[in-house]
JSON list of C-alpha atoms in Angstrom, two decimals:
[
{"chain": "W", "resi": 1, "resn": "UNK", "atom": "CA", "xyz": [22.30, -41.48, -13.18]},
{"chain": "W", "resi": 2, "resn": "UNK", "atom": "CA", "xyz": [21.10, -38.61, -15.36]},
{"chain": "W", "resi": 3, "resn": "UNK", "atom": "CA", "xyz": [21.77, -34.65, -14.28]},
{"chain": "W", "resi": 4, "resn": "UNK", "atom": "CA", "xyz": [19.38, -32.55, -14.02]},
{"chain": "W", "resi": 5, "resn": "UNK", "atom": "CA", "xyz": [20.03, -29.77, -16.59]},
{"chain": "W", "resi": 6, "resn": "UNK", "atom": "CA", "xyz": [19.81, -26.10, -14.97]},
{"chain": "W", "resi": 7, "resn": "UNK", "atom": "CA", "xyz": [16.81, -25.55, -17.01]},
{"chain": "W", "resi": 8, "resn": "UNK", "atom": "CA", "xyz": [14.61, -27.99, -15.92]},
{"chain": "W", "resi": 9, "resn": "UNK", "atom": "CA", "xyz": [15.49, -27.44, -12.46]},
{"chain": "W", "resi": 10, "resn": "UNK", "atom": "CA", "xyz": [12.86, -25.33, -10.80]},
{"chain": "W", "resi": 11, "resn": "UNK", "atom": "CA", "xyz": [12.73, -22.89, -7.58]},
{"chain": "W", "resi": 12, "resn": "UNK", "atom": "CA", "xyz": [10.87, -24.03, -4.62]},
{"chain": "W", "resi": 13, "resn": "UNK", "atom": "CA", "xyz": [10.96, -20.27, -3.40]},
{"chain": "W", "resi": 14, "resn": "UNK", "atom": "CA", "xyz": [7.18, -18.62, -3.86]},
{"chain": "W", "resi": 15, "resn": "UNK", "atom": "CA", "xyz": [7.12, -16.27, -6.93]},
{"chain": "W", "resi": 16, "resn": "UNK", "atom": "CA", "xyz": [6.14, -13.11, -6.73]},
{"chain": "W", "resi": 17, "resn": "UNK", "atom": "CA", "xyz": [3.47, -11.30, -8.88]},
{"chain": "W", "resi": 18, "resn": "UNK", "atom": "CA", "xyz": [5.43, -8.60, -11.33]},
{"chain": "W", "resi": 19, "resn": "UNK", "atom": "CA", "xyz": [4.47, -5.19, -11.56]},
{"chain": "W", "resi": 20, "resn": "UNK", "atom": "CA", "xyz": [2.38, -4.10, -14.49]},
{"chain": "W", "resi": 21, "resn": "UNK", "atom": "CA", "xyz": [4.43, -2.49, -17.00]},
{"chain": "W", "resi": 22, "resn": "UNK", "atom": "CA", "xyz": [3.90, 1.16, -17.85]},
{"chain": "W", "resi": 23, "resn": "UNK", "atom": "CA", "xyz": [2.45, 1.97, -14.21]},
{"chain": "W", "resi": 24, "resn": "UNK", "atom": "CA", "xyz": [4.27, 2.97, -11.55]},
{"chain": "W", "resi": 25, "resn": "UNK", "atom": "CA", "xyz": [2.53, 1.94, -8.10]},
{"chain": "W", "resi": 26, "resn": "UNK", "atom": "CA", "xyz": [0.20, 5.24, -7.21]},
{"chain": "W", "resi": 27, "resn": "UNK", "atom": "CA", "xyz": [-0.16, 5.26, -10.81]},
{"chain": "W", "resi": 28, "resn": "UNK", "atom": "CA", "xyz": [-1.83, 2.01, -11.44]},
{"chain": "W", "resi": 29, "resn": "UNK", "atom": "CA", "xyz": [-4.05, 3.19, -8.41]},
{"chain": "W", "resi": 30, "resn": "UNK", "atom": "CA", "xyz": [-5.36, 5.76, -10.49]},
{"chain": "W", "resi": 31, "resn": "UNK", "atom": "CA", "xyz": [-5.94, 4.29, -13.54]},
{"chain": "W", "resi": 32, "resn": "UNK", "atom": "CA", "xyz": [-7.64, 1.66, -11.33]},
{"chain": "W", "resi": 33, "resn": "UNK", "atom": "CA", "xyz": [-10.06, 4.68, -9.68]},
{"chain": "W", "resi": 34, "resn": "UNK", "atom": "CA", "xyz": [-10.96, 6.09, -12.96]},
{"chain": "W", "resi": 35, "resn": "UNK", "atom": "CA", "xyz": [-11.81, 2.40, -14.35]},
{"chain": "W", "resi": 36, "resn": "UNK", "atom": "CA", "xyz": [-14.25, 2.19, -12.08]},
{"chain": "W", "resi": 37, "resn": "UNK", "atom": "CA", "xyz": [-15.59, 5.41, -12.28]},
{"chain": "W", "resi": 38, "resn": "UNK", "atom": "CA", "xyz": [-16.42, 5.32, -15.42]},
{"chain": "W", "resi": 39, "resn": "UNK", "atom": "CA", "xyz": [-17.87, 2.10, -15.66]},
{"chain": "W", "resi": 40, "resn": "UNK", "atom": "CA", "xyz": [-20.13, 3.04, -12.26]},
{"chain": "W", "resi": 41, "resn": "UNK", "atom": "CA", "xyz": [-21.07, 6.19, -14.99]},
{"chain": "W", "resi": 42, "resn": "UNK", "atom": "CA", "xyz": [-21.65, 4.54, -18.11]},
{"chain": "W", "resi": 43, "resn": "UNK", "atom": "CA", "xyz": [-23.11, 0.92, -16.43]},
{"chain": "W", "resi": 44, "resn": "UNK", "atom": "CA", "xyz": [-23.77, 1.88, -12.76]},
{"chain": "W", "resi": 45, "resn": "UNK", "atom": "CA", "xyz": [-23.18, -0.14, -9.77]},
{"chain": "W", "resi": 46, "resn": "UNK", "atom": "CA", "xyz": [-24.57, -3.44, -10.53]},
{"chain": "W", "resi": 47, "resn": "UNK", "atom": "CA", "xyz": [-22.39, -4.07, -13.24]},
{"chain": "W", "resi": 48, "resn": "UNK", "atom": "CA", "xyz": [-19.33, -3.25, -11.85]},
{"chain": "W", "resi": 49, "resn": "UNK", "atom": "CA", "xyz": [-16.77, -6.05, -12.01]},
{"chain": "W", "resi": 50, "resn": "UNK", "atom": "CA", "xyz": [-13.16, -6.10, -10.57]},
{"chain": "W", "resi": 51, "resn": "UNK", "atom": "CA", "xyz": [-12.05, -7.99, -14.28]},
{"chain": "W", "resi": 52, "resn": "UNK", "atom": "CA", "xyz": [-13.62, -5.11, -16.28]},
{"chain": "W", "resi": 53, "resn": "UNK", "atom": "CA", "xyz": [-11.61, -2.26, -13.94]},
{"chain": "W", "resi": 54, "resn": "UNK", "atom": "CA", "xyz": [-8.65, -4.05, -14.70]},
{"chain": "W", "resi": 55, "resn": "UNK", "atom": "CA", "xyz": [-9.29, -4.60, -18.20]},
{"chain": "W", "resi": 56, "resn": "UNK", "atom": "CA", "xyz": [-10.43, -0.82, -18.61]},
{"chain": "W", "resi": 57, "resn": "UNK", "atom": "CA", "xyz": [-7.02, 0.25, -17.13]},
{"chain": "W", "resi": 58, "resn": "UNK", "atom": "CA", "xyz": [-4.90, -2.05, -19.17]},
{"chain": "W", "resi": 59, "resn": "UNK", "atom": "CA", "xyz": [-3.64, -4.50, -16.58]},
{"chain": "W", "resi": 60, "resn": "UNK", "atom": "CA", "xyz": [-4.17, -8.02, -15.55]},
{"chain": "W", "resi": 61, "resn": "UNK", "atom": "CA", "xyz": [-7.10, -9.24, -13.61]},
{"chain": "W", "resi": 62, "resn": "UNK", "atom": "CA", "xyz": [-5.34, -9.81, -10.38]},
{"chain": "W", "resi": 63, "resn": "UNK", "atom": "CA", "xyz": [-3.76, -6.68, -10.67]},
{"chain": "W", "resi": 64, "resn": "UNK", "atom": "CA", "xyz": [-6.68, -4.61, -8.43]},
{"chain": "W", "resi": 65, "resn": "UNK", "atom": "CA", "xyz": [-5.91, -7.09, -5.77]},
{"chain": "W", "resi": 66, "resn": "UNK", "atom": "CA", "xyz": [-2.65, -6.64, -5.16]},
{"chain": "W", "resi": 67, "resn": "UNK", "atom": "CA", "xyz": [-3.78, -2.61, -4.22]},
{"chain": "W", "resi": 68, "resn": "UNK", "atom": "CA", "xyz": [-6.80, -2.48, -3.04]},
{"chain": "W", "resi": 69, "resn": "UNK", "atom": "CA", "xyz": [-7.84, -6.25, -1.64]},
{"chain": "W", "resi": 70, "resn": "UNK", "atom": "CA", "xyz": [-10.51, -6.98, -3.57]},
{"chain": "W", "resi": 71, "resn": "UNK", "atom": "CA", "xyz": [-13.39, -5.27, -5.02]},
{"chain": "W", "resi": 72, "resn": "UNK", "atom": "CA", "xyz": [-14.70, -3.65, -1.73]},
{"chain": "W", "resi": 73, "resn": "UNK", "atom": "CA", "xyz": [-11.39, -2.14, -1.00]},
{"chain": "W", "resi": 74, "resn": "UNK", "atom": "CA", "xyz": [-11.53, -0.53, -4.43]},
{"chain": "W", "resi": 75, "resn": "UNK", "atom": "CA", "xyz": [-14.75, 0.77, -4.11]},
{"chain": "W", "resi": 76, "resn": "UNK", "atom": "CA", "xyz": [-14.86, 2.32, -1.25]},
{"chain": "W", "resi": 77, "resn": "UNK", "atom": "CA", "xyz": [-11.94, 4.23, -2.48]},
{"chain": "W", "resi": 78, "resn": "UNK", "atom": "CA", "xyz": [-14.02, 5.44, -5.09]},
{"chain": "W", "resi": 79, "resn": "UNK", "atom": "CA", "xyz": [-16.82, 6.30, -2.25]},
{"chain": "W", "resi": 80, "resn": "UNK", "atom": "CA", "xyz": [-14.27, 8.09, -0.27]},
{"chain": "W", "resi": 81, "resn": "UNK", "atom": "CA", "xyz": [-13.30, 9.89, -2.86]},
{"chain": "W", "resi": 82, "resn": "UNK", "atom": "CA", "xyz": [-17.10, 10.19, -3.82]},
{"chain": "W", "resi": 83, "resn": "UNK", "atom": "CA", "xyz": [-17.39, 11.88, -0.60]},
{"chain": "W", "resi": 84, "resn": "UNK", "atom": "CA", "xyz": [-14.53, 13.71, -0.44]},
{"chain": "W", "resi": 85, "resn": "UNK", "atom": "CA", "xyz": [-15.99, 15.80, -3.71]},
{"chain": "W", "resi": 86, "resn": "UNK", "atom": "CA", "xyz": [-19.01, 16.37, -2.21]},
{"chain": "W", "resi": 87, "resn": "UNK", "atom": "CA", "xyz": [-18.20, 17.50, 1.00]},
{"chain": "W", "resi": 88, "resn": "UNK", "atom": "CA", "xyz": [-16.30, 20.22, -1.15]},
{"chain": "W", "resi": 89, "resn": "UNK", "atom": "CA", "xyz": [-18.87, 20.99, -3.39]},
{"chain": "W", "resi": 90, "resn": "UNK", "atom": "CA", "xyz": [-21.13, 22.07, -0.53]},
{"chain": "W", "resi": 91, "resn": "UNK", "atom": "CA", "xyz": [-18.53, 23.97, 1.47]},
{"chain": "W", "resi": 92, "resn": "UNK", "atom": "CA", "xyz": [-18.16, 25.72, -2.24]},
{"chain": "W", "resi": 93, "resn": "UNK", "atom": "CA", "xyz": [-21.31, 26.27, -2.33]},
{"chain": "W", "resi": 94, "resn": "UNK", "atom": "CA", "xyz": [-21.86, 27.62, 0.72]},
{"chain": "W", "resi": 95, "resn": "UNK", "atom": "CA", "xyz": [-19.00, 30.30, 0.43]},
{"chain": "W", "resi": 96, "resn": "UNK", "atom": "CA", "xyz": [-20.88, 32.24, -2.50]},
{"chain": "W", "resi": 97, "resn": "UNK", "atom": "CA", "xyz": [-23.44, 33.42, 0.09]},
{"chain": "W", "resi": 98, "resn": "UNK", "atom": "CA", "xyz": [-24.20, 35.58, 2.82]},
{"chain": "W", "resi": 99, "resn": "UNK", "atom": "CA", "xyz": [-27.33, 34.58, 4.12]},
{"chain": "W", "resi": 100, "resn": "UNK", "atom": "CA", "xyz": [-27.84, 31.56, 6.00]},
{"chain": "W", "resi": 101, "resn": "UNK", "atom": "CA", "xyz": [-31.09, 30.34, 4.52]},
{"chain": "W", "resi": 102, "resn": "UNK", "atom": "CA", "xyz": [-29.04, 31.21, 0.74]},
{"chain": "W", "resi": 103, "resn": "UNK", "atom": "CA", "xyz": [-26.36, 29.07, 1.78]},
{"chain": "W", "resi": 104, "resn": "UNK", "atom": "CA", "xyz": [-28.31, 26.21, 2.69]},
{"chain": "W", "resi": 105, "resn": "UNK", "atom": "CA", "xyz": [-30.35, 26.91, -0.06]},
{"chain": "W", "resi": 106, "resn": "UNK", "atom": "CA", "xyz": [-27.37, 26.46, -2.37]},
{"chain": "W", "resi": 107, "resn": "UNK", "atom": "CA", "xyz": [-25.73, 23.48, -1.03]},
{"chain": "W", "resi": 108, "resn": "UNK", "atom": "CA", "xyz": [-29.34, 21.77, -1.40]},
{"chain": "W", "resi": 109, "resn": "UNK", "atom": "CA", "xyz": [-28.58, 22.47, -4.98]},
{"chain": "W", "resi": 110, "resn": "UNK", "atom": "CA", "xyz": [-25.48, 21.41, -5.18]},
{"chain": "W", "resi": 111, "resn": "UNK", "atom": "CA", "xyz": [-26.00, 18.35, -3.19]},
{"chain": "W", "resi": 112, "resn": "UNK", "atom": "CA", "xyz": [-28.22, 17.41, -5.87]},
{"chain": "W", "resi": 113, "resn": "UNK", "atom": "CA", "xyz": [-26.65, 18.74, -8.91]},
{"chain": "W", "resi": 114, "resn": "UNK", "atom": "CA", "xyz": [-23.57, 15.87, -7.88]},
{"chain": "W", "resi": 115, "resn": "UNK", "atom": "CA", "xyz": [-25.55, 13.43, -7.51]},
{"chain": "W", "resi": 116, "resn": "UNK", "atom": "CA", "xyz": [-27.32, 13.85, -11.16]},
{"chain": "W", "resi": 117, "resn": "UNK", "atom": "CA", "xyz": [-23.66, 14.14, -12.62]},
{"chain": "W", "resi": 118, "resn": "UNK", "atom": "CA", "xyz": [-22.02, 11.51, -11.04]},
{"chain": "W", "resi": 119, "resn": "UNK", "atom": "CA", "xyz": [-24.66, 9.16, -10.83]},
{"chain": "W", "resi": 120, "resn": "UNK", "atom": "CA", "xyz": [-23.14, 5.88, -10.47]},
{"chain": "W", "resi": 121, "resn": "UNK", "atom": "CA", "xyz": [-20.46, 7.30, -8.21]},
{"chain": "W", "resi": 122, "resn": "UNK", "atom": "CA", "xyz": [-23.54, 8.85, -6.23]},
{"chain": "W", "resi": 123, "resn": "UNK", "atom": "CA", "xyz": [-24.78, 5.50, -5.28]},
{"chain": "W", "resi": 124, "resn": "UNK", "atom": "CA", "xyz": [-22.10, 3.50, -4.35]},
{"chain": "W", "resi": 125, "resn": "UNK", "atom": "CA", "xyz": [-21.18, 6.08, -1.75]},
{"chain": "W", "resi": 126, "resn": "UNK", "atom": "CA", "xyz": [-23.90, 4.53, 0.05]},
{"chain": "W", "resi": 127, "resn": "UNK", "atom": "CA", "xyz": [-24.14, 1.18, -1.35]},
{"chain": "W", "resi": 128, "resn": "UNK", "atom": "CA", "xyz": [-22.59, -0.04, 2.25]},
{"chain": "W", "resi": 129, "resn": "UNK", "atom": "CA", "xyz": [-23.09, -3.81, 1.23]},
{"chain": "W", "resi": 130, "resn": "UNK", "atom": "CA", "xyz": [-20.30, -3.33, -1.49]},
{"chain": "W", "resi": 131, "resn": "UNK", "atom": "CA", "xyz": [-18.42, -1.10, 0.78]},
{"chain": "W", "resi": 132, "resn": "UNK", "atom": "CA", "xyz": [-15.86, -1.83, 3.68]},
{"chain": "W", "resi": 133, "resn": "UNK", "atom": "CA", "xyz": [-18.72, -0.40, 6.25]},
{"chain": "W", "resi": 134, "resn": "UNK", "atom": "CA", "xyz": [-16.13, -0.02, 8.72]},
{"chain": "W", "resi": 135, "resn": "UNK", "atom": "CA", "xyz": [-13.23, 1.69, 6.93]},
{"chain": "W", "resi": 136, "resn": "UNK", "atom": "CA", "xyz": [-11.69, 4.58, 8.78]},
{"chain": "W", "resi": 137, "resn": "UNK", "atom": "CA", "xyz": [-11.00, 6.88, 6.04]},
{"chain": "W", "resi": 138, "resn": "UNK", "atom": "CA", "xyz": [-14.70, 6.26, 4.69]},
{"chain": "W", "resi": 139, "resn": "UNK", "atom": "CA", "xyz": [-16.38, 7.13, 7.85]},
{"chain": "W", "resi": 140, "resn": "UNK", "atom": "CA", "xyz": [-14.43, 10.35, 8.35]},
{"chain": "W", "resi": 141, "resn": "UNK", "atom": "CA", "xyz": [-14.98, 11.29, 4.55]},
{"chain": "W", "resi": 142, "resn": "UNK", "atom": "CA", "xyz": [-18.97, 10.27, 5.35]},
{"chain": "W", "resi": 143, "resn": "UNK", "atom": "CA", "xyz": [-18.85, 13.05, 8.37]},
{"chain": "W", "resi": 144, "resn": "UNK", "atom": "CA", "xyz": [-16.85, 15.22, 6.56]},
{"chain": "W", "resi": 145, "resn": "UNK", "atom": "CA", "xyz": [-19.87, 16.11, 3.92]},
{"chain": "W", "resi": 146, "resn": "UNK", "atom": "CA", "xyz": [-22.34, 16.14, 7.05]},
{"chain": "W", "resi": 147, "resn": "UNK", "atom": "CA", "xyz": [-20.29, 18.48, 8.85]},
{"chain": "W", "resi": 148, "resn": "UNK", "atom": "CA", "xyz": [-21.34, 20.95, 5.90]},
{"chain": "W", "resi": 149, "resn": "UNK", "atom": "CA", "xyz": [-24.32, 20.72, 6.70]},
{"chain": "W", "resi": 150, "resn": "UNK", "atom": "CA", "xyz": [-24.11, 21.04, 10.24]},
{"chain": "W", "resi": 151, "resn": "UNK", "atom": "CA", "xyz": [-21.91, 24.44, 9.84]},
{"chain": "W", "resi": 152, "resn": "UNK", "atom": "CA", "xyz": [-24.25, 26.18, 8.44]},
{"chain": "W", "resi": 153, "resn": "UNK", "atom": "CA", "xyz": [-27.15, 24.94, 10.07]},
{"chain": "W", "resi": 154, "resn": "UNK", "atom": "CA", "xyz": [-25.86, 25.70, 13.41]},
{"chain": "W", "resi": 155, "resn": "UNK", "atom": "CA", "xyz": [-25.35, 29.35, 11.92]},
{"chain": "W", "resi": 156, "resn": "UNK", "atom": "CA", "xyz": [-29.48, 29.05, 10.92]},
{"chain": "W", "resi": 157, "resn": "UNK", "atom": "CA", "xyz": [-30.57, 27.47, 14.14]},
{"chain": "W", "resi": 158, "resn": "UNK", "atom": "CA", "xyz": [-28.67, 29.07, 17.40]},
{"chain": "W", "resi": 159, "resn": "UNK", "atom": "CA", "xyz": [-29.35, 26.40, 19.27]},
{"chain": "W", "resi": 160, "resn": "UNK", "atom": "CA", "xyz": [-26.65, 23.79, 20.71]},
{"chain": "W", "resi": 161, "resn": "UNK", "atom": "CA", "xyz": [-24.49, 21.39, 19.20]},
{"chain": "W", "resi": 162, "resn": "UNK", "atom": "CA", "xyz": [-27.00, 18.86, 19.52]},
{"chain": "W", "resi": 163, "resn": "UNK", "atom": "CA", "xyz": [-29.89, 20.74, 17.84]},
{"chain": "W", "resi": 164, "resn": "UNK", "atom": "CA", "xyz": [-28.13, 21.48, 15.25]},
{"chain": "W", "resi": 165, "resn": "UNK", "atom": "CA", "xyz": [-26.66, 18.17, 14.21]},
{"chain": "W", "resi": 166, "resn": "UNK", "atom": "CA", "xyz": [-30.52, 16.91, 14.32]},
{"chain": "W", "resi": 167, "resn": "UNK", "atom": "CA", "xyz": [-31.36, 19.66, 12.39]},
{"chain": "W", "resi": 168, "resn": "UNK", "atom": "CA", "xyz": [-28.39, 18.54, 10.05]},
{"chain": "W", "resi": 169, "resn": "UNK", "atom": "CA", "xyz": [-29.68, 15.63, 9.58]},
{"chain": "W", "resi": 170, "resn": "UNK", "atom": "CA", "xyz": [-33.13, 16.55, 8.51]},
{"chain": "W", "resi": 171, "resn": "UNK", "atom": "CA", "xyz": [-31.68, 19.01, 5.98]},
{"chain": "W", "resi": 172, "resn": "UNK", "atom": "CA", "xyz": [-29.24, 15.93, 4.56]},
{"chain": "W", "resi": 173, "resn": "UNK", "atom": "CA", "xyz": [-32.42, 13.92, 4.38]},
{"chain": "W", "resi": 174, "resn": "UNK", "atom": "CA", "xyz": [-34.46, 16.26, 2.52]},
{"chain": "W", "resi": 175, "resn": "UNK", "atom": "CA", "xyz": [-31.89, 15.92, -0.41]},
{"chain": "W", "resi": 176, "resn": "UNK", "atom": "CA", "xyz": [-30.47, 13.02, -0.47]},
{"chain": "W", "resi": 177, "resn": "UNK", "atom": "CA", "xyz": [-34.47, 11.81, -0.55]},
{"chain": "W", "resi": 178, "resn": "UNK", "atom": "CA", "xyz": [-34.54, 13.80, -3.33]},
{"chain": "W", "resi": 179, "resn": "UNK", "atom": "CA", "xyz": [-31.99, 13.06, -5.09]},
{"chain": "W", "resi": 180, "resn": "UNK", "atom": "CA", "xyz": [-32.76, 9.55, -5.06]},
{"chain": "W", "resi": 181, "resn": "UNK", "atom": "CA", "xyz": [-36.19, 10.00, -6.54]},
{"chain": "W", "resi": 182, "resn": "UNK", "atom": "CA", "xyz": [-34.47, 12.24, -9.35]},
{"chain": "W", "resi": 183, "resn": "UNK", "atom": "CA", "xyz": [-32.05, 9.58, -10.20]},
{"chain": "W", "resi": 184, "resn": "UNK", "atom": "CA", "xyz": [-35.28, 7.17, -10.70]},
{"chain": "W", "resi": 185, "resn": "UNK", "atom": "CA", "xyz": [-36.35, 9.69, -12.63]},
{"chain": "W", "resi": 186, "resn": "UNK", "atom": "CA", "xyz": [-39.94, 10.87, -10.74]},
{"chain": "W", "resi": 187, "resn": "UNK", "atom": "CA", "xyz": [-39.42, 14.33, -11.45]},
{"chain": "W", "resi": 188, "resn": "UNK", "atom": "CA", "xyz": [-37.69, 14.33, -15.35]},
{"chain": "W", "resi": 189, "resn": "UNK", "atom": "CA", "xyz": [-35.04, 12.63, -17.60]},
{"chain": "W", "resi": 190, "resn": "UNK", "atom": "CA", "xyz": [-31.70, 12.40, -16.04]},
{"chain": "W", "resi": 191, "resn": "UNK", "atom": "CA", "xyz": [-30.80, 11.69, -19.40]},
{"chain": "W", "resi": 192, "resn": "UNK", "atom": "CA", "xyz": [-30.21, 14.76, -20.88]},
{"chain": "W", "resi": 193, "resn": "UNK", "atom": "CA", "xyz": [-28.87, 18.44, -19.83]},
{"chain": "W", "resi": 194, "resn": "UNK", "atom": "CA", "xyz": [-33.13, 19.96, -20.36]},
{"chain": "W", "resi": 195, "resn": "UNK", "atom": "CA", "xyz": [-34.37, 17.22, -18.17]},
{"chain": "W", "resi": 196, "resn": "UNK", "atom": "CA", "xyz": [-31.41, 17.59, -15.31]},
{"chain": "W", "resi": 197, "resn": "UNK", "atom": "CA", "xyz": [-32.06, 21.54, -15.90]},
{"chain": "W", "resi": 198, "resn": "UNK", "atom": "CA", "xyz": [-35.95, 20.85, -14.89]},
{"chain": "W", "resi": 199, "resn": "UNK", "atom": "CA", "xyz": [-35.03, 18.80, -12.11]},
{"chain": "W", "resi": 200, "resn": "UNK", "atom": "CA", "xyz": [-33.49, 21.35, -10.31]},
{"chain": "W", "resi": 201, "resn": "UNK", "atom": "CA", "xyz": [-36.19, 23.86, -11.37]},
{"chain": "W", "resi": 202, "resn": "UNK", "atom": "CA", "xyz": [-38.37, 21.35, -9.16]},
{"chain": "W", "resi": 203, "resn": "UNK", "atom": "CA", "xyz": [-35.83, 21.05, -6.63]},
{"chain": "W", "resi": 204, "resn": "UNK", "atom": "CA", "xyz": [-35.55, 25.38, -6.43]},
{"chain": "W", "resi": 205, "resn": "UNK", "atom": "CA", "xyz": [-38.72, 25.31, -5.69]},
{"chain": "W", "resi": 206, "resn": "UNK", "atom": "CA", "xyz": [-39.21, 22.95, -2.80]},
{"chain": "W", "resi": 207, "resn": "UNK", "atom": "CA", "xyz": [-36.37, 24.19, -1.03]},
{"chain": "W", "resi": 208, "resn": "UNK", "atom": "CA", "xyz": [-37.56, 27.67, -1.34]},
{"chain": "W", "resi": 209, "resn": "UNK", "atom": "CA", "xyz": [-40.89, 26.21, 0.14]},
{"chain": "W", "resi": 210, "resn": "UNK", "atom": "CA", "xyz": [-38.68, 24.63, 3.27]},
{"chain": "W", "resi": 211, "resn": "UNK", "atom": "CA", "xyz": [-35.67, 27.34, 3.25]},
{"chain": "W", "resi": 212, "resn": "UNK", "atom": "CA", "xyz": [-36.71, 30.17, 1.62]},
{"chain": "W", "resi": 213, "resn": "UNK", "atom": "CA", "xyz": [-33.90, 32.16, 0.17]},
{"chain": "W", "resi": 214, "resn": "UNK", "atom": "CA", "xyz": [-32.98, 35.69, 0.68]},
{"chain": "W", "resi": 215, "resn": "UNK", "atom": "CA", "xyz": [-35.84, 37.87, -1.40]},
{"chain": "W", "resi": 216, "resn": "UNK", "atom": "CA", "xyz": [-38.09, 34.90, -1.92]},
{"chain": "W", "resi": 217, "resn": "UNK", "atom": "CA", "xyz": [-41.52, 35.07, -0.39]},
{"chain": "W", "resi": 218, "resn": "UNK", "atom": "CA", "xyz": [-43.04, 32.04, 0.52]}
]
């Protein structure tokens, strides 16, 4: 009976995926998120695939699943960061204004500007079927963006917390609806700076009608 050489012997122990060369753990996550956002910005949510995200990050097709589980997990992380950035933009817009109506007006402009500058990310943030909808961090990030409106609206209405929440929902619905229509090019082209300026001018007129800023006559 012939003896098998050591090289011919196969281990029965499960094999483990090797770490991607050139990346530390956190760096690979960031690279995959950046690649995903680039795909969304260039081609929209419909074109997104894990394989393409991996290719752009320069890693194997299996690499994203090691960190995010599946496409939903990776896109959920993208959406969380989108909400965080949006909430920051809304807070910053309000912080530079004195009057409450001015703050709300500025937030409306900031909301739509965010959508126009990050259309793929913006659409993914609200694409619930592509995300892990019950993710706790996603819910918290979404609430933080809504809360940025609530704080300003509470100052404006002077009502109860429930009334402020309702009014904030109305404000959010208004600017979100405008943003969606703008991305569908109902108010002009979104593919060049001149078109985006025209859209923002239209929005400014709409907001002046709904929430006149200081010194603006309706």
